[in-house]
PDB file of C-alpha atoms in Angstrom:
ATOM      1  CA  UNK A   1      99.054 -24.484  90.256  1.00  0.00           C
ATOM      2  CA  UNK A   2     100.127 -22.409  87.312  1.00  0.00           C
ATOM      3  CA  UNK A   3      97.319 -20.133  85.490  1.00  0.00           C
ATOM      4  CA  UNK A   4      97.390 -18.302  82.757  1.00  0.00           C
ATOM      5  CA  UNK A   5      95.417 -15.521  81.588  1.00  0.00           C
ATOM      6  CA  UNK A   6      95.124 -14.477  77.951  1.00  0.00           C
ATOM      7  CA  UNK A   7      93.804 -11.010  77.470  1.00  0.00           C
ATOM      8  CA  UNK A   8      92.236 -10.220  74.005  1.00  0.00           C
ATOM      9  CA  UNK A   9      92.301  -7.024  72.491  1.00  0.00           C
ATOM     10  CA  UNK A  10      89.352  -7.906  69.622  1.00  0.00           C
ATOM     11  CA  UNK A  11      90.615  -4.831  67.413  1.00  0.00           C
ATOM     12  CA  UNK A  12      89.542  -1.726  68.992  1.00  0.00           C
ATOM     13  CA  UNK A  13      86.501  -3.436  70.525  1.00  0.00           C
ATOM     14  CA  UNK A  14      88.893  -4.153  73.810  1.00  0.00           C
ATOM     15  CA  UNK A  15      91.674  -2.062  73.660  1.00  0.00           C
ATOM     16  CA  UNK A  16      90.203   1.046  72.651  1.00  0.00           C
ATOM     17  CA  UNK A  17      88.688   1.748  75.829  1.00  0.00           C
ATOM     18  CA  UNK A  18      90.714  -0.794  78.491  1.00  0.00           C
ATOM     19  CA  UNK A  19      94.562  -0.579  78.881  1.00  0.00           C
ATOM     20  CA  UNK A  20      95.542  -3.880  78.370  1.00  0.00           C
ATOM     21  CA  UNK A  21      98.894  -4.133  78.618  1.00  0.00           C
ATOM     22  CA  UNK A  22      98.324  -2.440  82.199  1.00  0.00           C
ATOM     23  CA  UNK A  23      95.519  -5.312  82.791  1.00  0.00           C
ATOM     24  CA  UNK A  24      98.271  -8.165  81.826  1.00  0.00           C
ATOM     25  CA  UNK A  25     100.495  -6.386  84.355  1.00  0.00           C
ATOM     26  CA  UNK A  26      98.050  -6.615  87.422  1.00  0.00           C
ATOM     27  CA  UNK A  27      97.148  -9.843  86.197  1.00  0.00           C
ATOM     28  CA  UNK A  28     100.727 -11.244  86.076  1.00  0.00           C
ATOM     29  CA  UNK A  29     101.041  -9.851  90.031  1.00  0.00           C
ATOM     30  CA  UNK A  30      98.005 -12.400  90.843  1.00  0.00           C
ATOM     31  CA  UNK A  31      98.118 -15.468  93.134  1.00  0.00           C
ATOM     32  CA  UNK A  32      98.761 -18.505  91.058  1.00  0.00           C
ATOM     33  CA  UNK A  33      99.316 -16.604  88.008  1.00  0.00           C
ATOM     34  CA  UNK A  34     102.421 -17.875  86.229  1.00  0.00           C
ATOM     35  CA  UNK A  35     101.905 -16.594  82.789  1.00  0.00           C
ATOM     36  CA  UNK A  36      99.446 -13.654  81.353  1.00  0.00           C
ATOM     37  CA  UNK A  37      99.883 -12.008  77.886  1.00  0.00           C
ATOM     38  CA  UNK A  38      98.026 -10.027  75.254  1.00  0.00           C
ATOM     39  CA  UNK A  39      96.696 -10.759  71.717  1.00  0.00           C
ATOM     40  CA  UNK A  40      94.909  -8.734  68.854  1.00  0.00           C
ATOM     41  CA  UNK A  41      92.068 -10.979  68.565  1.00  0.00           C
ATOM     42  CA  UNK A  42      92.389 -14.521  70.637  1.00  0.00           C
ATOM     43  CA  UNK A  43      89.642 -16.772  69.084  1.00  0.00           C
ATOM     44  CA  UNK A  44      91.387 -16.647  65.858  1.00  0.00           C
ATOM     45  CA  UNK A  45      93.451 -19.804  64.860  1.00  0.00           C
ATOM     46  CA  UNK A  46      96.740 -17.992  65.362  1.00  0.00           C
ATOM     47  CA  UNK A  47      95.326 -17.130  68.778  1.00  0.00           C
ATOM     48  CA  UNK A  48      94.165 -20.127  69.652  1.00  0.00           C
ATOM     49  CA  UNK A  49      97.610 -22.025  68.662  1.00  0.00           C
ATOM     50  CA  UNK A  50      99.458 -18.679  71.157  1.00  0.00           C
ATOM     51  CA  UNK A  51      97.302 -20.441  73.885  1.00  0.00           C
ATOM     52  CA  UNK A  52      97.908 -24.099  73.119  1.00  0.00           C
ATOM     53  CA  UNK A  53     101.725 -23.395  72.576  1.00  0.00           C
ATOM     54  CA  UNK A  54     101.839 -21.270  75.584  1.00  0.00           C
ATOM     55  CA  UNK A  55     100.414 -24.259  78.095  1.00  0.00           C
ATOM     56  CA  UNK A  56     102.932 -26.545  77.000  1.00  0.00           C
ATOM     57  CA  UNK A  57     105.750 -23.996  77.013  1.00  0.00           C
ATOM     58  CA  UNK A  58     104.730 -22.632  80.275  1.00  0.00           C
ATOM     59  CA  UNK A  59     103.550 -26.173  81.721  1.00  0.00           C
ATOM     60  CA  UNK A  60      99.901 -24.321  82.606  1.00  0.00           C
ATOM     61  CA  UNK A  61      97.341 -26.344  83.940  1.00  0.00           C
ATOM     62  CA  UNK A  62      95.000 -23.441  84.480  1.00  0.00           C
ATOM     63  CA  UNK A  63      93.583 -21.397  81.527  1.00  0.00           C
ATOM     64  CA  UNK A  64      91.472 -17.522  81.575  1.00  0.00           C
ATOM     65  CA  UNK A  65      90.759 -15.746  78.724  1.00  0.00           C
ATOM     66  CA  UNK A  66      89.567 -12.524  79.509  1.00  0.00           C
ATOM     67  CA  UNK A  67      87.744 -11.133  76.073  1.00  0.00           C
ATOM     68  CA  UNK A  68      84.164 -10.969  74.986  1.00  0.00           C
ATOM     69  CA  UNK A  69      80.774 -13.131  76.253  1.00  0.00           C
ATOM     70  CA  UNK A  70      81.295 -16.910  76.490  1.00  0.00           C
ATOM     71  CA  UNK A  71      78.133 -16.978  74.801  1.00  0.00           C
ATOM     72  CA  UNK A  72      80.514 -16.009  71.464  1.00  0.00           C
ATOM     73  CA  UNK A  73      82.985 -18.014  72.081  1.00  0.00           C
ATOM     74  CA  UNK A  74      83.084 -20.265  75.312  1.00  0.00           C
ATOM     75  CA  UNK A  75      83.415 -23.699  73.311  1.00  0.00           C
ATOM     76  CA  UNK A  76      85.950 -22.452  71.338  1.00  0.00           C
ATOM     77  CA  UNK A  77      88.299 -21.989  74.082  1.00  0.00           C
ATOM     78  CA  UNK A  78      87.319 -25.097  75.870  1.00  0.00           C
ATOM     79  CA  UNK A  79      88.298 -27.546  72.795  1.00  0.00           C
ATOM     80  CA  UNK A  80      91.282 -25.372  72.423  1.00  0.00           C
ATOM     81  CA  UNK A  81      92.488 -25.889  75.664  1.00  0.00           C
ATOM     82  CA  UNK A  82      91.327 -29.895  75.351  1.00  0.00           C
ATOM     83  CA  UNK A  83      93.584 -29.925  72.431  1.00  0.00           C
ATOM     84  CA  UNK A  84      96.197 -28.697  74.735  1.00  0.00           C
ATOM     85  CA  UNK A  85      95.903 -31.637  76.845  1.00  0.00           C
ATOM     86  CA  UNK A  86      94.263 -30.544  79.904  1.00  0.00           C
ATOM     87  CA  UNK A  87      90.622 -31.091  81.008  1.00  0.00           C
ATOM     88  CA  UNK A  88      88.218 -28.797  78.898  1.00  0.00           C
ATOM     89  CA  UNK A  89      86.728 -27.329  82.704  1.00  0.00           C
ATOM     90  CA  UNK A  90      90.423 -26.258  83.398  1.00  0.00           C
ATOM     91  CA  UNK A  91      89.069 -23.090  81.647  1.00  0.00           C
ATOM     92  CA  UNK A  92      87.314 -19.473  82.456  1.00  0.00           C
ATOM     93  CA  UNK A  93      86.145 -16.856  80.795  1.00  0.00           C
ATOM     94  CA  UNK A  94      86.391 -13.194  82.038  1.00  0.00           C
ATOM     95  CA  UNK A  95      83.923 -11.064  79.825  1.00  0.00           C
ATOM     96  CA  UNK A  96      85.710  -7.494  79.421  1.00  0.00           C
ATOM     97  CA  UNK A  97      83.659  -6.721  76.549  1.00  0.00           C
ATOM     98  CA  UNK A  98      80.385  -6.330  76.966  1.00  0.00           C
ATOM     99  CA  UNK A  99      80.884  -5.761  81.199  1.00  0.00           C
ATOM    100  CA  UNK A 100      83.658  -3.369  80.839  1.00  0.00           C
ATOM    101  CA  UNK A 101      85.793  -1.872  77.511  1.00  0.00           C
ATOM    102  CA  UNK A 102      81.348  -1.379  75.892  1.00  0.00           C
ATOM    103  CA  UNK A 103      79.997  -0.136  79.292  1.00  0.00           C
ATOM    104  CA  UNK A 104      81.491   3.249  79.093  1.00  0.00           C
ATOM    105  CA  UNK A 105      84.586   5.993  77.704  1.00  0.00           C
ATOM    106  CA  UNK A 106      86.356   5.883  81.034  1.00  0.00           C
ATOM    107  CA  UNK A 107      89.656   4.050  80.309  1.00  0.00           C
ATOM    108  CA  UNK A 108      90.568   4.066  83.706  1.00  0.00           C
ATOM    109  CA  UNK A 109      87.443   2.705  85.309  1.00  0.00           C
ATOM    110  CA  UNK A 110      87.126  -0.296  82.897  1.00  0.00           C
ATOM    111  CA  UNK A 111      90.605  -1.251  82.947  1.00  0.00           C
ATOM    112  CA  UNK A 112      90.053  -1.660  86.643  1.00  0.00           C
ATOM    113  CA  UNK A 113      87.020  -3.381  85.991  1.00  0.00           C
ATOM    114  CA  UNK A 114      88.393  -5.115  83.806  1.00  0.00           C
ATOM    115  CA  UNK A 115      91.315  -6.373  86.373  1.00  0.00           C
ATOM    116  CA  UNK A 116      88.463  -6.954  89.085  1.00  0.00           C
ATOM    117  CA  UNK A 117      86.877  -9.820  86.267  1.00  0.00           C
ATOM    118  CA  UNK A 118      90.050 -10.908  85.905  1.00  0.00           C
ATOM    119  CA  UNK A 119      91.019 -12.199  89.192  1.00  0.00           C
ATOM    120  CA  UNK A 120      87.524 -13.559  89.974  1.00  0.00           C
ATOM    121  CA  UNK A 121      88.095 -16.010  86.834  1.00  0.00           C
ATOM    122  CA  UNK A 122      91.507 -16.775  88.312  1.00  0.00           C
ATOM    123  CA  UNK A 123      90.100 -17.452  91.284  1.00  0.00           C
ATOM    124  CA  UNK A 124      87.401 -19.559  89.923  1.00  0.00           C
ATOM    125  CA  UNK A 125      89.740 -21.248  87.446  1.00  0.00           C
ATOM    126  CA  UNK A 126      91.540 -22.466  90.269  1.00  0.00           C
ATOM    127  CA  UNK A 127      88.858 -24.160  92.431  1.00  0.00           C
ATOM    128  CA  UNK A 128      87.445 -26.211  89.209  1.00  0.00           C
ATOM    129  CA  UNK A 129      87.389 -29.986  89.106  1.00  0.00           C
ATOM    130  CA  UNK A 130      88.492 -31.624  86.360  1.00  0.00           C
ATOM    131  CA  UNK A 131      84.335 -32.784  84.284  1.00  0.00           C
ATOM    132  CA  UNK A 132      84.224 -35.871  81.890  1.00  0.00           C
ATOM    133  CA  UNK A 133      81.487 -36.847  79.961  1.00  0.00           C
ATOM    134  CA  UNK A 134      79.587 -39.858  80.949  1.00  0.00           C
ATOM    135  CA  UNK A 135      76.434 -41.848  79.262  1.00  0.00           C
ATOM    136  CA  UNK A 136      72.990 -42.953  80.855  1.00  0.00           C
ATOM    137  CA  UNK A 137      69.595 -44.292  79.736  1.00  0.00           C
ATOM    138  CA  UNK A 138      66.814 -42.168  79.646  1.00  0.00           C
ATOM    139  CA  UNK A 139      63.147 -42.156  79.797  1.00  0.00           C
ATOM    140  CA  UNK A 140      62.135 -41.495  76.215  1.00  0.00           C
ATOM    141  CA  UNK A 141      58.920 -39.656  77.527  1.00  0.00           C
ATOM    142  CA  UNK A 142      58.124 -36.497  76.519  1.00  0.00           C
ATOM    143  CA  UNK A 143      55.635 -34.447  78.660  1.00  0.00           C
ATOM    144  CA  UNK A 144      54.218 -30.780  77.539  1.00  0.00           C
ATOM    145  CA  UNK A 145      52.795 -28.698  80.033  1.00  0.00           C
ATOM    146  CA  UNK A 146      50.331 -26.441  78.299  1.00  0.00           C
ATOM    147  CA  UNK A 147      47.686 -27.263  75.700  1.00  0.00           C
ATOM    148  CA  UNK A 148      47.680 -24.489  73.697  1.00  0.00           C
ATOM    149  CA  UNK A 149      48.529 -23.979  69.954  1.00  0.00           C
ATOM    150  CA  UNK A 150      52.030 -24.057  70.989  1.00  0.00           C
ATOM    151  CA  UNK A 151      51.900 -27.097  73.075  1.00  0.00           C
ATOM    152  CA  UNK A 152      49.473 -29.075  70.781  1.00  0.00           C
ATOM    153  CA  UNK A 153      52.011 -28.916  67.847  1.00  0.00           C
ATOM    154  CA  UNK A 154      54.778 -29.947  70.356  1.00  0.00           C
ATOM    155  CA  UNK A 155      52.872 -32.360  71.322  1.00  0.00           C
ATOM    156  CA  UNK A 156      52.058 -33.692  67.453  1.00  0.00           C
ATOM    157  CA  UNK A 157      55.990 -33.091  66.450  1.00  0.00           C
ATOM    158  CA  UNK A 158      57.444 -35.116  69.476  1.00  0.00           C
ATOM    159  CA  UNK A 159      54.546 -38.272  68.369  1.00  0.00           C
ATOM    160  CA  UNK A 160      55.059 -38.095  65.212  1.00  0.00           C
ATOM    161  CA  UNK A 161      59.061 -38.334  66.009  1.00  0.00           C
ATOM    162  CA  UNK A 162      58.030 -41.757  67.768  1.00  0.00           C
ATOM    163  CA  UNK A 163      58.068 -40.419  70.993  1.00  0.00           C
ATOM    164  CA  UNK A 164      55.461 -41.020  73.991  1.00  0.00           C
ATOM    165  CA  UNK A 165      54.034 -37.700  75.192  1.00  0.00           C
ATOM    166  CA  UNK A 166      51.720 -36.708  78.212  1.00  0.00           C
ATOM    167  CA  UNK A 167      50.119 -33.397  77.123  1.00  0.00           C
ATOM    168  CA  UNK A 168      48.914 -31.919  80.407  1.00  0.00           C
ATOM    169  CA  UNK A 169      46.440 -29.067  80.369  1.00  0.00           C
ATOM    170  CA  UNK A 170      44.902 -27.300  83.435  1.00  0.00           C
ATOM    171  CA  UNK A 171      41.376 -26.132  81.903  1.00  0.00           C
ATOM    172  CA  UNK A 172      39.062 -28.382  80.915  1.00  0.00           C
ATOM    173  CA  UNK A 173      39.914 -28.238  77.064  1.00  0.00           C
ATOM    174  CA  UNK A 174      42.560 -27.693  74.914  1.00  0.00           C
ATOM    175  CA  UNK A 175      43.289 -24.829  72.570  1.00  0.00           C
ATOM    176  CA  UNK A 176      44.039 -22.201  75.152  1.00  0.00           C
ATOM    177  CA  UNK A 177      43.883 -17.986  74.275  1.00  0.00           C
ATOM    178  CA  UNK A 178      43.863 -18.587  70.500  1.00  0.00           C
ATOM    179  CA  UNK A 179      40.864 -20.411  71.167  1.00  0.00           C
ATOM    180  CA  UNK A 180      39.677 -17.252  72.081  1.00  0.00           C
ATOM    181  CA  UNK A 181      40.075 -14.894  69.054  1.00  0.00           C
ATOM    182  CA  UNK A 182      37.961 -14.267  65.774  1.00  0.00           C
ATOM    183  CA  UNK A 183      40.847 -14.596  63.579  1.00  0.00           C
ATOM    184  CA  UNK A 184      44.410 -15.379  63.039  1.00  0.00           C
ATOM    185  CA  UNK A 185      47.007 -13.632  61.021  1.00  0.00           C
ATOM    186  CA  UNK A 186      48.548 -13.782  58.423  1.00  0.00           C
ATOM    187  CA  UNK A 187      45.836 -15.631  56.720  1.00  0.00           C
ATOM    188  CA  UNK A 188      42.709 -14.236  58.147  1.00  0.00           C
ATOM    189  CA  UNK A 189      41.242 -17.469  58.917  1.00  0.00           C
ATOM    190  CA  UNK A 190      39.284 -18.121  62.154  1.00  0.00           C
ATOM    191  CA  UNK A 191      41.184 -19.824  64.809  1.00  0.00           C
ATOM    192  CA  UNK A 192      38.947 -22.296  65.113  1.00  0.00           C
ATOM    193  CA  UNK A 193      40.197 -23.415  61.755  1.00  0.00           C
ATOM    194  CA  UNK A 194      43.539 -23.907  62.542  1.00  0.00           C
ATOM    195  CA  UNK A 195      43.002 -25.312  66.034  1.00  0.00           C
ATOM    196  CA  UNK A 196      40.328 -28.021  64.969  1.00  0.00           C
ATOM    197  CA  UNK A 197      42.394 -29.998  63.264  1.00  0.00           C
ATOM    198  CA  UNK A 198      45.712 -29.938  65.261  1.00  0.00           C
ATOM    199  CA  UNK A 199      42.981 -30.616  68.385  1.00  0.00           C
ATOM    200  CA  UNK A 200      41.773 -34.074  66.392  1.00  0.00           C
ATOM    201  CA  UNK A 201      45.132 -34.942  65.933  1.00  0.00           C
ATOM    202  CA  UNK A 202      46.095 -34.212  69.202  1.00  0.00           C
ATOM    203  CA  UNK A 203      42.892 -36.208  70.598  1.00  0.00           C
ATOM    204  CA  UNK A 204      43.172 -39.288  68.136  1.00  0.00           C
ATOM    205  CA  UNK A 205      47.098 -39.976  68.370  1.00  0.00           C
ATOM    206  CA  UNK A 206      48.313 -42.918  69.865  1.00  0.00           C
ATOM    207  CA  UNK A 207      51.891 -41.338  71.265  1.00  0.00           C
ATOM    208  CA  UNK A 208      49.719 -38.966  73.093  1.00  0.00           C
ATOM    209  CA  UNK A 209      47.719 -39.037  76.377  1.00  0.00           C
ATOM    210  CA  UNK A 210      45.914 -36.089  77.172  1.00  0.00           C
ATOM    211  CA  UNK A 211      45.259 -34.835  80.681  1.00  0.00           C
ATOM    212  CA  UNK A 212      42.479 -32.205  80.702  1.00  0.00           C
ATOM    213  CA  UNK A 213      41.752 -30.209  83.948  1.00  0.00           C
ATOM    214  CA  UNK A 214      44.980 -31.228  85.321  1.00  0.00           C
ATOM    215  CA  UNK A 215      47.818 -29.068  87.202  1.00  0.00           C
ATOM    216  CA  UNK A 216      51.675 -30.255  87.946  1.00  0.00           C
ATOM    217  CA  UNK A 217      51.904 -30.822  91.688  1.00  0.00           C
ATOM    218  CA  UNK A 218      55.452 -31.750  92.114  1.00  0.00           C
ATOM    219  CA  UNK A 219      58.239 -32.363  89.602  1.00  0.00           C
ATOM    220  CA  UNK A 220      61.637 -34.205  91.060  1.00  0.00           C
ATOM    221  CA  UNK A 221      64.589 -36.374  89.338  1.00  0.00           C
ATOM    222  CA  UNK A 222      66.790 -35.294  86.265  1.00  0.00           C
ATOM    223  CA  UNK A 223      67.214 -34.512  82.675  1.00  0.00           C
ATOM    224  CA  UNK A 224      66.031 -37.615  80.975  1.00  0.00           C
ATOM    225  CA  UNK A 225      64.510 -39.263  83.859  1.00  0.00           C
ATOM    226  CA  UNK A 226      61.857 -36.592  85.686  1.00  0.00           C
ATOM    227  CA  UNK A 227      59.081 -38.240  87.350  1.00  0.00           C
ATOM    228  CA  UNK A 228      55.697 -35.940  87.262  1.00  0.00           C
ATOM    229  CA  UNK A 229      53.120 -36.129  89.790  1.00  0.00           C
ATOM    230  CA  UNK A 230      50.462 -34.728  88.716  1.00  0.00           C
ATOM    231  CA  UNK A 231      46.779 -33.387  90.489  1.00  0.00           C
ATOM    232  CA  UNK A 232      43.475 -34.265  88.170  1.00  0.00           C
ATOM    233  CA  UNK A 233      40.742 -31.726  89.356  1.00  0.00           C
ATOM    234  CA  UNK A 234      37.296 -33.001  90.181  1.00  0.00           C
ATOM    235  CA  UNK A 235      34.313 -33.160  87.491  1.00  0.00           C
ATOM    236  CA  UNK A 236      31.634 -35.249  86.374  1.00  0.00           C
ATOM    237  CA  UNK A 237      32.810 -35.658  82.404  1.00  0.00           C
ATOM    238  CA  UNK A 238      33.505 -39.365  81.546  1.00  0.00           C
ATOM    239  CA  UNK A 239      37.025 -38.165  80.078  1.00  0.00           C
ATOM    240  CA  UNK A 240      37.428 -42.013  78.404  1.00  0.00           C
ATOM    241  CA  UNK A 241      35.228 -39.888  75.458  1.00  0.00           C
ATOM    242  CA  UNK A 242      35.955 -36.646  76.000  1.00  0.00           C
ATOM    243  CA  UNK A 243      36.991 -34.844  72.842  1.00  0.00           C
ATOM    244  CA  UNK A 244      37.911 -31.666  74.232  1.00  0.00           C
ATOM    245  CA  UNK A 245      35.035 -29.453  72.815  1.00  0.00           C
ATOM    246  CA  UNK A 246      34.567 -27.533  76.155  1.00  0.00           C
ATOM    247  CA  UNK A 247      30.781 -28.326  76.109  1.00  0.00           C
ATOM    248  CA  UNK A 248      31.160 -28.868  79.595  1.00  0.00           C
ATOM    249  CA  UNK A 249      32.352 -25.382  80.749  1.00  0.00           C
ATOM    250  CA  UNK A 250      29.274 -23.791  79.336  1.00  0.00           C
ATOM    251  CA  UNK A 251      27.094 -26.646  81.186  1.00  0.00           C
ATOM    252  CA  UNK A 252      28.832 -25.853  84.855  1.00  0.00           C
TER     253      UNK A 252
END
């Protein structure tokens, strides 16, 4: 196995407070390591061809980059290293940004830290599997837990996108804490105002079925194919013509 580890310096973000020429060193000294280098700022195209060039050069089949939060620029480096030929999960990313060179002033420290990330993504890297992409039908159900404002117009946009949707809501009415208040901002308007209607719609759509007084009781399955059980609570309201006014609450 031959991994190599790309250390970015992004500017002065990096490098200003983590040695990283040191950090290339200690990396280079790691087990499976056969390649590790520096570069001024890695998700740029020039860096990203350094890193394609250098696993065919180097014949790497293990990639780290060691540079800011995958959240910036995780996918980046994945299609990079796809482009490269090997499997897009052949890849990790060691954040020495924001967990080490913007932490604190103490070169010293975060360049160790820094080294520490370093060999955990190596390490990582090096127990991955090689991920493809695969295909499978889903249930194209929708269900929103909640029948609040929120979940009444997630309710409305997923119908009116064609989709089936059990709206489950565990009082006996819908409209939840906004229910509750005298008015709404910005317009001043009463909430009742704003909630009547999108509580008609809700009641008289045909891609929704509404379960009042109801509670999850288990959940199990997968994205795109969950199967709900779910727990209606006893009562005494015919809910074939309930329309969710909450009469009933005062009554009990």
């Amino acid at each position: 196995m031959r991994v190599g580890v790309f250390i970015c310096h992004c500017g002065n973000n990096i490098a200003g407070t983590v040695d990283v020429a040191k950090v290339a060193e200690e990396a280079r000294k790691m087990p499976g390591v056969a390649f590790a280098t520096t570069y001024m700022y890695t998700c740029s195209e020039p860096g990203q061809d350094e890193i394609k060039e250098a696993i065919k050069r180097e014949k790497l089949d293990r990639v780290v980059v060691a540079a800011c939060s995958p959240r910036m620029h995780e996918v980046t480096f994945r299609r990079t290293v796809a482009k490269a030929g090997l499997n897009k999960y052949f890849f990790e990313m060691a954040n020495i940004r924001e967990h080490c060179s913007w932490v604190g002033e103490d070169k010293e420290l975060n360049t160790n830290k820094a080294t520490e990330a370093i060999k955990i993504a190596v390490e990582k890297v090096k127990q991955n599997k090689p991920l493809f992409p695969t295909s499978f039908k889903i249930n194209k159900r929708v269900l929103v837990i909640g029948g609040g404002v929120a979940g009444m117009q997630a309710a409305l946009d997923c119908a009116d996108g064609n989709l089936e949707v059990v709206l489950v809501e565990k009082s006996p009415a819908v409209g939840g804490m906004m229910a509750r208040l005298d008015k709404t901002f910005p317009t001043v308007d009463c909430s009742i105002c704003v909630l009547g209607p999108k509580m008609v719609d809700v009641g008289q759509h045909e891609k929704i079925t509404l379960y009042a007084h109801s509670e999850i009781e288990e959940i199990k399955g997968y994205v795109g194919n969950y199967q709900v059980k779910l727990r209606k609570k006893a009562t005494y309201v015919d809910w074939t013509k309930c329309n969710g006014c909450g009469t009933c609450m005062e009554k009990c």
